[in-house]
Amino acid sequence: MTSQVSSPTGQTDGADGTDEAGEAVVGEQRGAPAPQPLEKEVRRLDRVIIRFAGDSGDGMQLTGDRFTSETATFGNDLSTLPNFPAEIRAPAGTLPGVSSFQLHFADHDILTPGDAPDVLVAMNPAALKANIGDVPRGAEIIVNTDEFTKRPMAKVGYETSPLEDGSLEAYQVHPVPLTTLTLEALKEFGLPRKEAERSKNMFALGLLSWMYHRPTEGTERFLRAKFAKKPQIAEANVAAFRAGWNFGETTEDFAVSYEVAPATKAFAAGTYRSISGNLALSYGLIAAGRQADLPLYLGSYPITPASDILHELSKHKNFGVRTFQAEDEIAAIGAALGAAFGGQLGVTTTSGPGVALKSETIGLAVSLELPLLVVAIQRGGPSTGLPTKTEQADLLQAMYGRNGEAPVPIVAPRTPADCFDAALDAARIAVTYRTPVFLLSDGYLANGSEPWRIPEIDELPDLRVQFATGPNHELADGTEVFWPYKRDPHTLARPWAVPGTPGLEHRIGGIEKQDGTGNISYDPANHDFMVRTRQAKIDGISVPDLEVDDPAQAKTLVLGWGSTYGPITAAVRRLRTAGIPIAQAHLRHLNPFPRNLGEILGRYEKVVVPEMNLGQLTTLLRAKYLVDAHSYNQVNGMPFKAEQLAEALKEAIND
């Protein structure tokens, strides 16, 4: 079968660079004759890992995002790992200023963005030095030679050029003067040199798009839409993109291009799109509001890596979404809780430092027993920590980070696409049990992306709720009154009374309430009863039993939560392929735990818990189930690598 590949001119040609008549098809550069193509080998691969790296101002995230979008359009399975500095404009040419974007795509089901890149695109010496340690021998390195001059190399400690001193002999190095070629391609546009240089990332994107037969029409449409108000800039970027494609087609340095077939067998039938975790979470919140038939209100203060949710939800007023960018974290959650009191689906988004500021109001929501979604996108800490790096170190904060006995359910998505379903699940718990709920994602999921099957409306859960409409209690004298803390016997949820409803006037606040009446109470016995009742309500939340993948009746279980799912599953696959039995389970619900978790833990001789913290889930498991769970930890701001986990699990099994 011959794959169909789109050329930069919008034509469709075969994988060998010819049209159906066998004539050569080459994208034309504006104002220049089409270069004569060379006959080049096309190799088929089952997967590829590409990393784009450069200064934070070089557009590496945009480049990676566009390559990802076209890869999704082509039909490959994919997983991405953006990695960028916390500074808005980090120091140019320095190691701390390097921004990278890694994409793993394949013709089969994959789970991680890959351990090591097969291809590194290095836009300057800093990008090369910062990433070369991850590049395996024999991999391809595309280097922008224009940047390898004395001063940029000196900034990162290169005394001699690595392109000339033999230090890169173990790799397939492609020296490409990206800046010079871009400037040459854009001569006719008359742009200032600095402006024209900014398009070199599109030249690199065009080159890689040729190299891996990616579709191109989507990128050209994107560029023209992005720069619609600056058509000259738009056409310049398109020209640079086409020039990069043409360079790959005509240069002798790239004698081989590659095909990675669509992953048709990896996907169930349906309509798919590439989606990041934060975007999937945003769509999940919108869907939750619609399925609950409630207006969605977001009270938020911008904070990395959660800000994208505020940006996205602000675009969807047509779905009954209202967003409020508050002056601080406390005001943001206060507004969201006020919206919940008013009968809306209240949401607040933040990260660990923001959770610390919101903790008092989360405790108030526990006391008021109102539905509220607290979306926490974890990042490296403590304090400001590593704002753009990932971590799982806020689990205990979500579990216990409030004064008094203030239990809160915790839901954790496992992949970027799963953030959609996790948002719906968190909303279900919040509105059914009248409680704040933590939705605990992290930076790896938030910024990473993968294919997502768009669900049908009838596949979504019915989240509609019944508001209180009248009196619910009869006094001894026959008078009917409204008791705001009279509970549903099954869920222990109190009634949700919309302010202004006649006859439902009641008192709210953070001081302890009397059971039933909701009046202020300092009675010790009543406080004991209310504390235990609130805990019982959380303990009684209905969550699915934990499923275990154990085809060989293994003696060791690897248990994970959140974003460790991909690396753990990839590591488990490697071990099983090598004939080593191991069982796997992954938690979505961390409070309450699934009912069968204790029984499952008791089946295995060893339980290993990989976490991007110092053992927080392990601590909870040991305390609750008295199981000797072993923790495997990493807190370097990056996700686990599959090979690293496979070796650690192998050692644990053999220990």
Short mmCIF file of C-alpha atoms in Angstrom, two decimals, residues 6 39 141 158 173 213 246 306 325 423 504 508 534 593 617:
data_model
loop_
_atom_site.label_atom_id
_atom_site.label_comp_id
_atom_site.label_asym_id
_atom_site.label_seq_id
_atom_site.Cartn_x
_atom_site.Cartn_y
_atom_site.Cartn_z
CA SER A 6 0.38 16.18 0.96
CA GLU A 39 15.73 10.14 -6.11
CA ILE A 141 20.92 15.66 14.96
CA TYR A 158 32.08 25.16 24.33
CA VAL A 173 24.79 15.09 12.19
CA HIS A 213 5.81 12.89 5.20
CA ASN A 246 11.99 21.97 -0.62
CA ALA A 306 -3.47 26.03 35.19
CA GLN A 325 -10.33 36.53 36.70
CA ALA A 423 -13.78 16.32 35.13
CA LEU A 504 -36.13 28.24 52.09
CA ILE A 508 -24.87 29.84 56.24
CA ARG A 534 -19.21 14.68 57.07
CA PHE A 593 -10.16 4.67 47.87
CA LEU A 617 0.52 7.58 48.26
#
